[in-house]
Amino acid sequence: MRSLLILVWCAFAAWGTAGAHAQEQDASLPAQAKELLRLLEDPSVRRWIQQAGKTEPAPASTEAATLEPPLSNRLAARLTSVRDHIASTATAVPQLPTQLARAARLLGDELGTTSTARLTLLLSTFLILGLGAERLCWALSAHYRASLGNRPVLSVKERFRTAGLRLATLIAGIAIFAAGSLGAFLLFAWPPLLKQIMLALLVAVLITRGALALLDFAMFPPKPVASDWSDQQIVPVKPDHATYWRRRIGLFVGYFAFGWSIVGILVDLGFPSNFRFAAAYLLGLGLLVIGLEAIWSRPNDSADITPGFSRIVKSIGLSAYGVALWFLWAAGLLGMFWIAVFVTSLPKAISIGKAAVGHLLRPIEGAASAPIRHNIAEVCLERGVRLVILIAATFWLAHIWHVDLVGLTNRDNLLMRLLRGALASVVILLLADFVWQIITAAVDGTLADPVENTAPGSNEAIRRARLRTLLPIFRNVLFVAIAVIAGLTALAALGFEIGPLIAGAGVLGVAIGFGAQSLVRDIISGMFYLLDDAFRVGEYIQSGSFKGTVESFSLRSVRLRHHRGPVFTVPFGQLGAIQNMSRDWVIDKFMINVTYDSDLEKARKISKKVGQELLADPELAPDIIEPMKMQGVEQFGDYAIQLRFKMTTRPGQQAGVRRKAMLRLKTAFDDAGIKFAHPTVHVEGRGEDAAAAQQIITAAKVEAAKAEAADTAGK
């Protein structure tokens, strides 16, 4: 192939120097031949053909053919390519006017075959069908669009619905304009070159209008403007900032779209590649000017209007960054150009997406607090926006670097394989992070669901207790599974053989299983405890010398909080038999001592009445399953009759109900004249001994009175 190109180049070179007869035939050459001649006259093309002619024949050894050139050679070749690109583009700049004049003649020749009336008809139809269809659509939907601006936002769901309807309305207007404009090409036969030019300009107009529509949707509320500017905004922006950035971003996108279309038109007009590059880079200077103007005139976020030193320094840095981007683009270093663009734009895009999601999901003013599920939706939307942005950037870099993320060819060198693996690993890890964040948000949202309105002991309360017990362990297991799968997939994308790694992990797992039998026993025991539903989070259990409220689990142990404060972390293998004190119901029994002269039948009736009063109490009724009643006499004591009482309550509530019951029994027994018995000491003796004791007591009282009188006189 290279030898054929050399022969062709030599033949055309000899033909170019043949003389006047060849010059006369130049006018009859087809456009493709002229383009080939123009390419062969390019210095870089000649240099490549000469180097191709000096290339050594392919080596006979297959191993030598597969050797990659050194890094220094590849770097030198890249620098040479950049230098040739700059030189070729710089050479084409002075010749642009000549090429433009040639293109104008070519366009004039084609349009000269079409009458002025027909051209006027084509352009008029193009404008009337597009703009007319759009104006008609806007007139018919004026009332509906006005209703969108006046629609009250009563819920977050309604806010999303209104935003979706606004976006659909804006897109519908642009789609109708595009359909009407394209109808002009279906109705009439256009000159080929004019058709290509008009289609390119139509695409530029659609891109510009689409960008402006998205800006209006994100930053501007629908008309008529609501009292609260930010109520129907997608991205929270101040009105003056929104107006400023709409103009600058719209101008930047419109200029870029039309410049891109013009460069595409140059292809249809037969411009060589170096002339197209030169035109594109010159048009890019306009983008640079727009960006620099936006940097230096951007609105100040602070209350102080005068720009400070930090603002000037930041503006200088951003300006230098914009100039550097233009030079990278003009030098043909598109990989470095897009990396530099993404380094600064991706964090800003992610922060804007996060702010937009938070703004859309903010609670309605004056309404009840947002449910936990909104936090799950916020996590999903925020992470989803970030995932889409980062994956789009990754695929765009792969496109710029000509990296196939799926295919694998034998011509790929080590650097290309590593680059493909790195980009594929980024996509895999981003997807794994997105899945993990959704799982975490769902589990946390379920664990945070309020339980105040759930009746204790009901099926719903049991279900939620069961979920609070199993979901943390399920989350940990899923984290390990997702991390392992994502890690192995990323290693496979990088080119590592994961088969031996999996086999080695299996052997290592068997070895660990034999060496850590107690750990395996704890894990398996915990699995069976959970399958048997032996205990749940929040329940009070006792196992041997360990007792307390279950606070949390891990794969091998349970955390118990004693009612006095200490925390026990007990491996599942050491629990053994478990006494669960928080299931279903609790029978509470207590004793009361009354005197022997008490009316026991009256005490029974009073106890029954107190039990009914406790059951009627709205504060205590949910905790009482069976009301309190007196079971009868337990035993006759030395100084009292023991009465036994019994009641059935919810687990963990028996102490509070018992205290209330005893308090009411005390009051009721006192009102009924039933006395509570307590131990007393009764001393008896003979008459003279009693008289002597009485005299001693009287003498002691007299002495105490004298001492008190002396103290009073001294004071």
XYZ file of C-alpha atoms in Angstrom:
715
model
C 0.000 0.000 0.000
C 2.774 2.413 0.907
C 4.671 1.546 -2.319
C 1.525 2.277 -4.298
C 1.181 5.669 -2.603
C 4.808 6.451 -3.381
C 4.285 5.593 -7.054
C 1.133 7.695 -7.182
C 2.923 10.613 -5.550
C 5.864 10.350 -7.998
C 3.514 10.140 -10.955
C 1.570 13.206 -9.879
C 4.817 15.060 -9.119
C 6.114 14.330 -12.610
C 2.736 15.267 -14.028
C 2.792 18.559 -12.106
C 6.128 19.544 -13.745
C 5.356 18.317 -17.240
C 4.592 21.698 -18.764
C 1.914 23.833 -20.262
C -0.044 20.977 -21.762
C -0.630 19.467 -18.277
C -1.693 22.863 -16.930
C -4.345 23.118 -19.621
C -5.747 19.724 -18.596
C -5.960 20.760 -14.935
C -9.263 22.445 -15.520
C -10.822 19.189 -16.676
C -9.760 17.190 -13.604
C -12.532 16.023 -11.242
C -12.771 17.511 -7.741
C -11.507 14.307 -6.102
C -8.325 14.372 -8.165
C -7.755 17.995 -7.279
C -8.185 17.150 -3.615
C -5.631 14.315 -3.936
C -3.172 16.686 -5.590
C -3.684 19.203 -2.846
C -3.003 16.564 -0.193
C 0.138 15.361 -1.986
C 1.452 18.936 -1.996
C 1.125 19.071 1.802
C 4.659 18.978 3.380
C 3.574 16.640 6.171
C 2.066 14.172 3.647
C 5.234 14.235 1.540
C 7.367 13.636 4.615
C 5.212 10.670 5.606
C 5.425 9.129 2.109
C 9.204 9.562 2.046
C 9.541 7.972 5.463
C 7.242 5.140 4.336
C 9.500 4.498 1.367
C 12.512 4.187 3.635
C 10.785 1.799 6.023
C 12.581 -1.489 6.502
C 10.724 -4.660 5.496
C 8.742 -6.433 8.132
C 10.861 -8.703 10.365
C 10.662 -12.399 9.779
C 10.434 -13.187 13.450
C 6.959 -12.995 14.967
C 8.395 -12.058 18.359
C 10.258 -9.116 16.870
C 7.074 -7.958 15.145
C 5.198 -7.860 18.432
C 7.820 -5.785 20.246
C 6.502 -2.391 21.255
C 8.576 0.722 20.568
C 10.196 2.356 23.590
C 8.321 5.017 25.480
C 10.811 7.666 24.380
C 10.144 6.840 20.706
C 6.377 7.078 21.208
C 6.789 10.382 23.025
C 9.012 11.733 20.272
C 6.509 10.623 17.638
C 3.720 12.332 19.555
C 5.675 15.583 19.823
C 6.479 15.427 16.111
C 2.800 14.902 15.327
C 1.844 17.902 17.458
C 4.500 20.054 15.809
C 3.401 19.016 12.319
C -0.221 19.692 13.231
C 0.603 23.196 14.447
C 2.800 23.891 11.407
C 0.170 22.626 8.971
C -2.546 24.694 10.632
C -0.368 27.813 10.762
C 0.441 27.382 7.073
C -3.246 27.192 6.226
C -4.232 30.403 8.037
C -2.914 32.855 5.384
C -4.616 30.835 2.641
C -8.055 30.860 4.267
C -9.295 33.885 2.271
C -8.418 32.109 -0.979
C -10.251 28.977 0.133
C -13.268 31.001 1.242
C -13.353 32.741 -2.129
C -13.233 29.350 -3.849
C -16.075 28.100 -1.626
C -18.116 31.202 -2.417
C -17.646 30.608 -6.133
C -18.656 26.977 -5.699
C -21.782 27.977 -3.796
C -22.550 30.692 -6.302
C -22.251 28.263 -9.182
C -24.718 25.905 -7.537
C -27.170 28.614 -6.609
C -26.861 30.094 -10.087
C -28.695 27.084 -11.453
C -31.705 27.919 -9.278
C -33.914 30.916 -9.882
C -34.262 33.680 -7.328
C -37.976 33.036 -6.981
C -37.376 29.382 -6.167
C -34.697 30.254 -3.602
C -37.073 32.743 -2.013
C -39.810 30.125 -1.925
C -37.534 27.528 -0.315
C -36.212 29.853 2.391
C -39.647 31.322 3.075
C -41.190 27.888 3.400
C -38.362 26.863 5.707
C -38.969 29.823 8.030
C -42.763 29.882 7.848
C -43.283 26.181 8.524
C -40.869 26.117 11.470
C -41.725 29.389 13.196
C -45.386 29.275 12.214
C -45.943 25.821 13.641
C -44.235 26.811 16.868
C -46.199 30.064 17.203
C -49.447 28.216 16.625
C -48.523 25.675 19.282
C -47.645 28.400 21.792
C -50.907 30.252 21.085
C -52.988 27.119 21.613
C -51.179 26.216 24.842
C -51.017 29.721 26.347
C -53.738 29.021 28.914
C -52.155 25.716 29.909
C -48.701 27.272 30.325
C -50.172 30.051 32.443
C -51.866 27.473 34.659
C -48.493 25.837 35.280
C -47.217 29.106 36.716
C -50.228 29.466 39.018
C -50.400 25.842 40.113
C -49.912 25.576 43.899
C -47.233 23.215 45.132
C -48.801 21.159 47.919
C -46.375 18.241 48.024
C -42.988 17.133 46.780
C -44.688 14.786 44.327
C -46.660 17.701 42.909
C -43.435 19.690 42.552
C -41.883 16.912 40.476
C -45.000 16.639 38.371
C -45.088 20.372 37.644
C -41.388 20.367 36.752
C -41.913 17.432 34.383
C -44.828 19.178 32.673
C -42.772 22.358 32.252
C -39.899 20.436 30.700
C -42.258 18.546 28.384
C -43.812 21.838 27.251
C -40.432 23.376 26.427
C -39.274 20.282 24.555
C -42.571 20.091 22.655
C -42.118 23.641 21.356
C -38.623 22.907 20.051
C -39.741 19.582 18.557
C -42.614 21.263 16.699
C -40.232 23.911 15.345
C -37.824 21.194 14.157
C -40.624 19.152 12.562
C -41.986 22.190 10.749
C -38.542 23.195 9.497
C -37.795 19.689 8.263
C -41.123 19.683 6.446
C -39.714 22.229 4.027
C -37.102 19.677 2.926
C -39.790 17.065 2.387
C -42.054 19.293 0.322
C -39.479 20.613 -2.151
C -36.285 19.441 -3.810
C -33.394 21.580 -2.612
C -30.002 22.126 -4.230
C -27.651 19.600 -2.572
C -25.133 22.075 -1.221
C -27.762 24.528 0.002
C -29.609 21.665 1.659
C -26.496 20.613 3.574
C -25.872 24.197 4.682
C -29.435 24.787 5.847
C -29.550 21.477 7.718
C -26.294 22.316 9.496
C -27.636 25.729 10.500
C -30.909 24.142 11.643
C -28.985 21.766 13.923
C -27.118 24.755 15.376
C -30.376 26.574 16.024
C -31.892 23.514 17.708
C -28.827 23.073 19.935
C -28.937 26.727 20.962
C -32.645 26.708 21.647
C -32.379 23.448 23.545
C -29.682 24.914 25.790
C -31.757 28.033 26.432
C -34.821 25.893 27.195
C -32.881 23.851 29.746
C -31.558 27.033 31.356
C -35.073 28.472 31.563
C -36.352 25.206 33.011
C -33.590 25.045 35.635
C -33.326 28.653 36.777
C -36.479 30.576 35.813
C -40.010 29.993 37.159
C -42.866 29.898 34.655
C -44.816 33.066 33.937
C -46.611 34.673 35.652
C -43.786 34.806 38.191
C -44.820 33.368 41.512
C -44.383 35.302 44.719
C -41.492 33.079 45.683
C -38.945 33.068 42.832
C -37.245 29.868 43.970
C -40.443 27.911 44.584
C -40.508 26.441 41.059
C -36.810 26.635 40.276
C -34.859 23.436 39.751
C -31.469 24.940 40.662
C -31.647 27.581 43.408
C -30.131 30.739 41.853
C -30.690 34.417 42.559
C -32.688 36.260 39.868
C -29.816 38.522 38.776
C -27.378 35.602 38.713
C -29.852 33.516 36.709
C -30.254 36.269 34.095
C -26.487 36.768 33.839
C -25.585 33.106 33.413
C -28.454 32.486 30.986
C -27.091 35.126 28.645
C -23.463 33.993 28.889
C -24.119 30.271 28.670
C -26.653 30.754 25.866
C -24.175 32.911 23.926
C -21.379 30.389 24.476
C -23.474 27.406 23.386
C -24.938 29.263 20.404
C -21.532 30.446 19.220
C -20.124 26.937 19.614
C -23.068 25.338 17.786
C -22.859 27.700 14.832
C -19.064 27.444 14.702
C -19.299 23.662 14.735
C -21.887 23.815 11.942
C -19.688 26.141 9.892
C -16.751 23.751 10.191
C -19.055 20.962 9.030
C -20.128 23.073 6.067
C -16.463 23.489 5.152
C -16.286 19.717 4.740
C -19.123 19.855 2.208
C -17.346 22.700 0.431
C -14.228 20.572 -0.023
C -11.892 22.316 2.424
C -8.764 20.290 3.302
C -8.387 19.183 6.901
C -5.689 21.723 7.794
C -7.883 24.583 6.569
C -10.820 23.256 8.578
C -8.623 23.066 11.678
C -7.422 26.612 11.106
C -10.994 27.872 10.739
C -12.082 25.987 13.852
C -9.248 27.366 15.974
C -9.897 30.918 14.784
C -13.572 30.511 15.634
C -12.465 29.080 18.985
C -10.905 32.426 19.816
C -14.441 33.775 19.973
C -15.333 31.141 22.568
C -12.244 32.152 24.540
C -13.301 35.817 24.450
C -16.818 34.930 25.644
C -15.385 32.855 28.489
C -12.944 35.574 29.579
C -15.705 38.191 29.566
C -17.900 35.920 31.694
C -15.042 35.359 34.158
C -14.267 39.030 34.707
C -17.865 40.303 34.756
C -19.446 37.481 36.776
C -21.728 38.635 39.617
C -20.268 38.796 43.083
C -21.760 36.441 45.633
C -20.849 38.626 48.607
C -22.624 41.785 49.683
C -19.552 43.861 48.820
C -19.765 44.926 45.185
C -16.118 46.005 44.970
C -14.013 43.003 43.858
C -11.370 42.130 46.368
C -7.873 40.796 45.922
C -8.970 37.175 46.118
C -11.562 37.734 43.389
C -8.942 39.269 41.086
C -6.527 36.418 41.732
C -9.264 33.883 41.031
C -10.211 35.680 37.811
C -6.587 35.673 36.669
C -6.299 31.964 37.418
C -9.513 31.153 35.538
C -8.393 33.276 32.590
C -5.056 31.466 32.433
C -6.924 28.184 32.628
C -9.155 29.181 29.678
C -6.164 30.243 27.568
C -4.393 26.971 28.395
C -7.476 25.029 27.277
C -7.475 26.844 23.938
C -3.781 26.081 23.372
C -4.306 22.392 24.213
C -7.169 22.275 21.731
C -5.214 24.117 19.024
C -2.240 21.782 19.520
C -4.446 18.759 18.920
C -3.956 17.377 22.445
C -7.609 16.463 22.857
C -6.950 13.893 25.584
C -5.239 16.430 27.830
C -7.830 19.040 26.838
C -10.782 16.945 28.012
C -9.003 15.851 31.169
C -8.417 19.515 32.041
C -12.079 20.279 31.264
C -13.412 17.419 33.390
C -11.119 18.174 36.346
C -12.851 21.512 36.861
C -16.308 20.916 35.401
C -17.208 17.570 36.960
C -17.076 18.723 40.630
C -19.154 21.772 39.714
C -21.668 19.687 37.773
C -21.973 17.212 40.661
C -22.497 20.025 43.189
C -25.162 21.620 40.963
C -26.915 18.258 40.633
C -26.811 17.765 44.395
C -28.222 21.251 44.997
C -30.979 20.652 42.437
C -32.003 17.344 44.009
C -32.025 18.840 47.507
C -34.036 21.825 46.255
C -36.629 19.616 44.576
C -37.016 17.367 47.618
C -37.152 20.147 50.196
C -40.217 19.959 52.481
C -43.257 22.036 51.670
C -43.500 25.141 53.843
C -46.140 24.704 56.520
C -46.585 20.998 55.788
C -45.619 18.087 57.977
C -42.023 16.957 58.057
C -40.921 14.889 55.091
C -41.045 11.133 55.588
C -37.948 9.028 55.732
C -38.577 7.751 52.208
C -37.738 11.203 50.848
C -34.215 10.755 52.142
C -34.032 7.506 50.172
C -35.281 9.307 47.052
C -32.738 12.060 47.595
C -29.897 9.571 47.869
C -31.053 7.709 44.763
C -31.483 10.878 42.697
C -28.267 12.494 43.883
C -26.155 9.383 43.374
C -27.948 8.691 40.098
C -27.120 12.158 38.759
C -23.510 11.781 39.853
C -23.348 8.307 38.293
C -24.692 9.542 34.956
C -22.267 12.490 34.887
C -19.192 10.434 35.736
C -20.028 7.529 33.426
C -20.753 9.942 30.560
C -17.374 11.601 31.152
C -15.673 8.203 31.240
C -17.213 7.069 27.951
C -16.382 10.405 26.351
C -12.724 10.066 27.383
C -12.732 6.540 25.997
C -14.099 7.914 22.719
C -11.483 10.664 22.591
C -8.650 8.238 23.334
C -10.071 5.646 20.895
C -10.425 3.086 23.663
C -12.936 0.287 23.169
C -14.213 -0.538 26.655
C -15.628 -3.864 25.443
C -13.414 -5.179 22.671
C -9.861 -6.422 23.012
C -7.542 -6.604 20.017
C -4.108 -8.091 19.561
C -2.764 -4.729 18.448
C -3.369 -3.164 21.851
C -0.178 -2.350 23.703
C 0.286 -2.439 27.453
C -0.598 1.229 27.917
C -3.823 0.877 25.943
C -4.843 -2.204 27.916
C -4.166 -0.475 31.219
C -6.115 2.568 30.045
C -9.065 0.412 28.980
C -8.963 -1.450 32.280
C -8.788 1.773 34.291
C -11.796 3.300 32.513
C -13.794 0.080 32.781
C -12.889 -0.187 36.472
C -14.142 3.353 37.064
C -17.503 2.443 35.527
C -17.721 -0.784 37.562
C -16.849 0.907 40.850
C -19.314 3.730 40.191
C -22.112 1.231 39.568
C -21.168 -0.724 42.694
C -21.162 2.482 44.759
C -24.569 3.442 43.369
C -26.066 0.046 44.247
C -24.519 0.163 47.725
C -25.822 3.672 48.412
C -29.350 2.629 47.412
C -29.184 -0.419 49.695
C -27.822 1.656 52.582
C -30.505 4.323 52.144
C -33.265 1.709 51.986
C -32.020 -0.099 55.096
C -31.482 3.108 57.066
C -34.892 4.382 56.016
C -36.560 1.169 57.182
C -34.692 1.241 60.482
C -35.632 4.889 61.008
C -39.360 4.424 60.406
C -41.303 5.791 63.398
C -42.865 3.203 65.689
C -44.853 5.482 68.005
C -48.163 4.717 66.301
C -47.612 0.961 66.342
C -49.369 -0.976 69.068
C -46.937 -2.970 71.200
C -47.141 -6.679 70.549
C -49.037 -6.271 67.275
C -48.003 -8.022 64.094
C -46.634 -4.762 62.699
C -44.521 -4.183 65.802
C -43.184 -7.743 65.612
C -42.390 -7.318 61.913
C -40.497 -4.085 62.519
C -38.568 -5.593 65.411
C -37.644 -8.488 63.160
C -36.461 -6.085 60.439
C -34.389 -4.060 62.899
C -32.704 -7.299 63.895
C -31.969 -8.766 60.472
C -31.418 -5.718 58.244
C -28.067 -4.611 59.772
C -26.633 -8.093 59.256
C -28.130 -8.250 55.763
C -26.526 -4.898 54.965
C -23.107 -6.076 56.134
C -23.365 -9.268 54.084
C -24.372 -7.296 50.987
C -21.478 -4.885 51.498
C -19.004 -7.752 51.525
C -20.651 -9.341 48.475
C -20.730 -6.094 46.471
C -17.148 -5.228 47.424
C -15.854 -8.667 46.429
C -17.778 -8.798 43.138
C -16.824 -5.225 42.178
C -13.188 -5.794 43.115
C -12.913 -9.028 41.120
C -14.682 -7.475 38.123
C -12.365 -4.455 38.233
C -9.314 -6.719 38.404
C -10.638 -8.688 35.440
C -11.105 -5.426 33.525
C -7.480 -4.518 34.281
C -6.372 -7.776 32.680
C -5.760 -9.912 35.755
C -6.689 -13.572 35.718
C -9.181 -13.893 38.567
C -9.636 -17.669 38.199
C -6.517 -18.549 40.217
C -7.415 -15.791 42.658
C -10.848 -17.309 43.274
C -9.346 -20.784 43.630
C -6.730 -19.472 46.074
C -9.433 -17.676 48.042
C -11.339 -20.955 48.304
C -8.307 -22.812 49.622
C -7.589 -19.979 52.025
C -11.184 -20.087 53.220
C -10.918 -23.793 53.980
C -7.674 -23.208 55.884
C -9.224 -20.384 57.875
C -12.247 -22.564 58.594
C -10.037 -25.250 60.156
C -7.847 -22.780 62.016
C -10.625 -20.573 63.360
C -13.209 -23.098 64.470
C -14.457 -20.917 67.308
C -15.062 -18.052 64.901
C -16.937 -20.338 62.508
C -18.936 -21.716 65.428
C -19.893 -18.205 66.523
C -21.010 -17.233 63.015
C -23.021 -20.395 62.442
C -24.570 -20.199 65.916
C -25.604 -16.630 65.234
C -27.234 -17.678 61.972
C -29.312 -20.312 63.756
C -30.250 -17.916 66.571
C -31.550 -15.480 63.972
C -33.360 -18.199 62.024
C -35.025 -19.374 65.248
C -35.953 -15.764 66.056
C -34.558 -16.277 69.545
C -34.206 -12.546 70.227
C -34.510 -9.189 68.487
C -33.060 -5.754 68.857
C -34.621 -4.027 71.860
C -35.541 -7.204 73.742
C -34.280 -8.037 77.230
C -32.653 -11.474 77.406
C -30.643 -13.499 79.909
C -28.146 -16.236 79.185
C -26.144 -17.589 82.092
C -24.512 -14.652 83.840
C -25.212 -12.300 80.921
C -28.396 -10.293 80.752
C -29.462 -7.036 79.223
C -31.231 -5.361 76.321
C -30.093 -6.386 72.837
C -28.560 -3.299 71.241
C -26.942 -4.626 68.053
C -25.423 -7.612 66.275
C -22.331 -8.468 64.335
C -21.515 -11.629 62.438
C -20.059 -13.291 65.539
C -21.418 -11.558 68.646
C -24.348 -9.786 70.245
C -24.200 -6.563 72.257
C -26.210 -6.545 75.523
C -26.856 -3.443 77.617
C -27.463 -4.212 81.285
C -30.223 -2.213 82.957
C -27.598 -0.616 85.221
C -25.396 0.472 82.350
C -22.663 -2.128 81.672
C -22.373 -3.482 78.131
C -21.692 -7.158 77.392
C -20.343 -8.260 74.010
C -21.055 -11.984 73.973
C -20.029 -14.344 71.127
C -22.937 -16.364 69.811
C -21.129 -19.579 70.604
C -21.141 -18.754 74.328
C -24.800 -17.840 74.676
C -26.275 -21.292 75.116
C -29.859 -21.382 76.356
C -31.529 -17.965 76.188
C -34.238 -16.614 78.454
C -36.183 -13.977 76.537
C -38.048 -11.662 78.906
C -39.615 -9.452 76.251
C -41.912 -11.753 74.285
C -45.698 -11.621 74.121
C -46.726 -11.095 77.785
C -45.504 -11.075 81.414
C -47.381 -12.263 84.538
C -46.508 -10.056 87.488
C -47.279 -11.152 91.088
C -46.808 -9.244 94.325
C -47.808 -9.559 98.038
C -49.501 -7.148 100.472
C -49.643 -7.634 104.257
C -52.833 -6.630 106.097
C -53.763 -6.920 109.755
C -55.691 -9.913 111.133
C -58.761 -7.810 111.822
C -59.118 -6.797 108.100
C -62.235 -7.645 106.084
C -60.789 -9.871 103.350
C -63.951 -9.860 101.226
C -63.940 -6.086 101.179
C -60.233 -6.165 100.220
C -61.018 -8.491 97.290
C -63.776 -6.211 95.989
C -61.568 -3.124 96.342
C -58.727 -4.873 94.487
C -61.046 -5.803 91.628
C -62.314 -2.228 91.403
C -58.758 -0.866 91.339
C -57.894 -3.346 88.561
C -60.810 -2.083 86.459
C -59.770 1.535 87.070
C -56.238 0.742 85.868
C -57.654 -0.907 82.756
C -59.765 2.186 82.057
C -56.771 4.518 82.374
C -55.803 5.533 78.772
C -52.159 5.803 79.786
C -51.953 2.324 81.311
C -54.530 0.420 79.257
C -52.214 -0.372 76.280
C -49.791 -2.070 78.674
C -52.354 -4.243 80.478
C -53.438 -7.565 78.985
C -55.379 -8.925 81.984
C -56.473 -6.618 84.841
C -55.155 -6.927 88.359
C -57.046 -9.179 90.761
C -56.529 -10.621 94.221
C -55.880 -14.349 94.124
C -56.542 -14.833 97.853
C -54.591 -15.422 101.028
C -51.042 -16.610 100.432
C -50.248 -17.417 104.076
C -50.782 -16.373 107.692
C -47.695 -14.635 109.021
C -46.530 -13.831 112.532
C -48.010 -10.363 112.435
C -50.027 -10.163 109.160
C -52.093 -11.932 106.546
C -50.329 -12.047 103.157
C -52.620 -11.312 100.201
C -51.443 -12.337 96.695
C -52.172 -10.189 93.615
C -51.703 -11.021 89.936
C -51.879 -9.183 86.589
C -50.703 -9.733 82.970
C -48.918 -6.905 81.160
C -46.808 -6.213 78.105
C -43.149 -7.237 78.431
C -41.081 -4.575 80.103
C -44.102 -2.598 81.364
C -44.879 -4.625 84.480
C -42.852 -2.458 86.856
C -44.651 0.764 85.915
C -48.089 -0.832 86.097
C -47.267 -2.452 89.439
C -46.223 0.883 90.970
C -49.464 2.518 89.855
C -51.468 -0.428 91.207
C -49.810 -0.322 94.626
C -50.351 3.422 94.881
C -54.066 3.077 94.172
C -54.403 0.076 96.510
C -52.856 2.094 99.340
C -55.342 4.915 98.844
C -58.341 2.599 98.459
C -57.437 0.481 101.520
C -56.966 3.590 103.661
C -60.369 4.899 102.599
C -61.964 1.535 103.438
C -60.288 1.240 106.850
C -58.126 -1.721 105.885
C -54.808 -1.401 107.656
C -51.465 -2.565 106.378
C -49.637 -4.766 108.905
C -46.113 -4.066 110.073
C -44.029 -5.712 112.818
C -44.398 -4.194 116.397
C -42.715 -4.881 119.778
C -44.980 -5.090 122.882
C -43.258 -5.102 126.312
C -45.123 -6.349 129.410
C -44.012 -6.524 133.146
C -45.164 -6.494 136.822
C -46.769 -3.469 138.529
C -43.817 -2.321 140.680
C -41.447 -2.670 137.771
C -43.726 -0.530 135.655
C -43.964 2.134 138.364
C -40.195 2.225 138.714
C -39.788 2.531 134.986
C -42.331 5.335 134.956
C -40.420 7.216 137.669
C -37.186 6.904 135.688
C -38.874 8.272 132.576
C -40.361 11.185 134.570
C -36.989 12.022 136.109
C -35.348 11.972 132.698
C -37.954 14.381 131.350
C -37.387 16.765 134.306
C -33.647 16.743 133.788
C -34.092 17.443 130.084
C -36.381 20.404 130.873
C -33.849 21.875 133.292
C -31.031 21.555 130.776
C -33.117 23.263 128.119
C -34.001 26.138 130.499
C -30.316 26.615 131.402
C -29.386 26.807 127.742
C -32.088 29.386 127.123
C -30.936 31.558 130.086
C -27.311 31.390 128.879
C -28.296 32.630 125.458
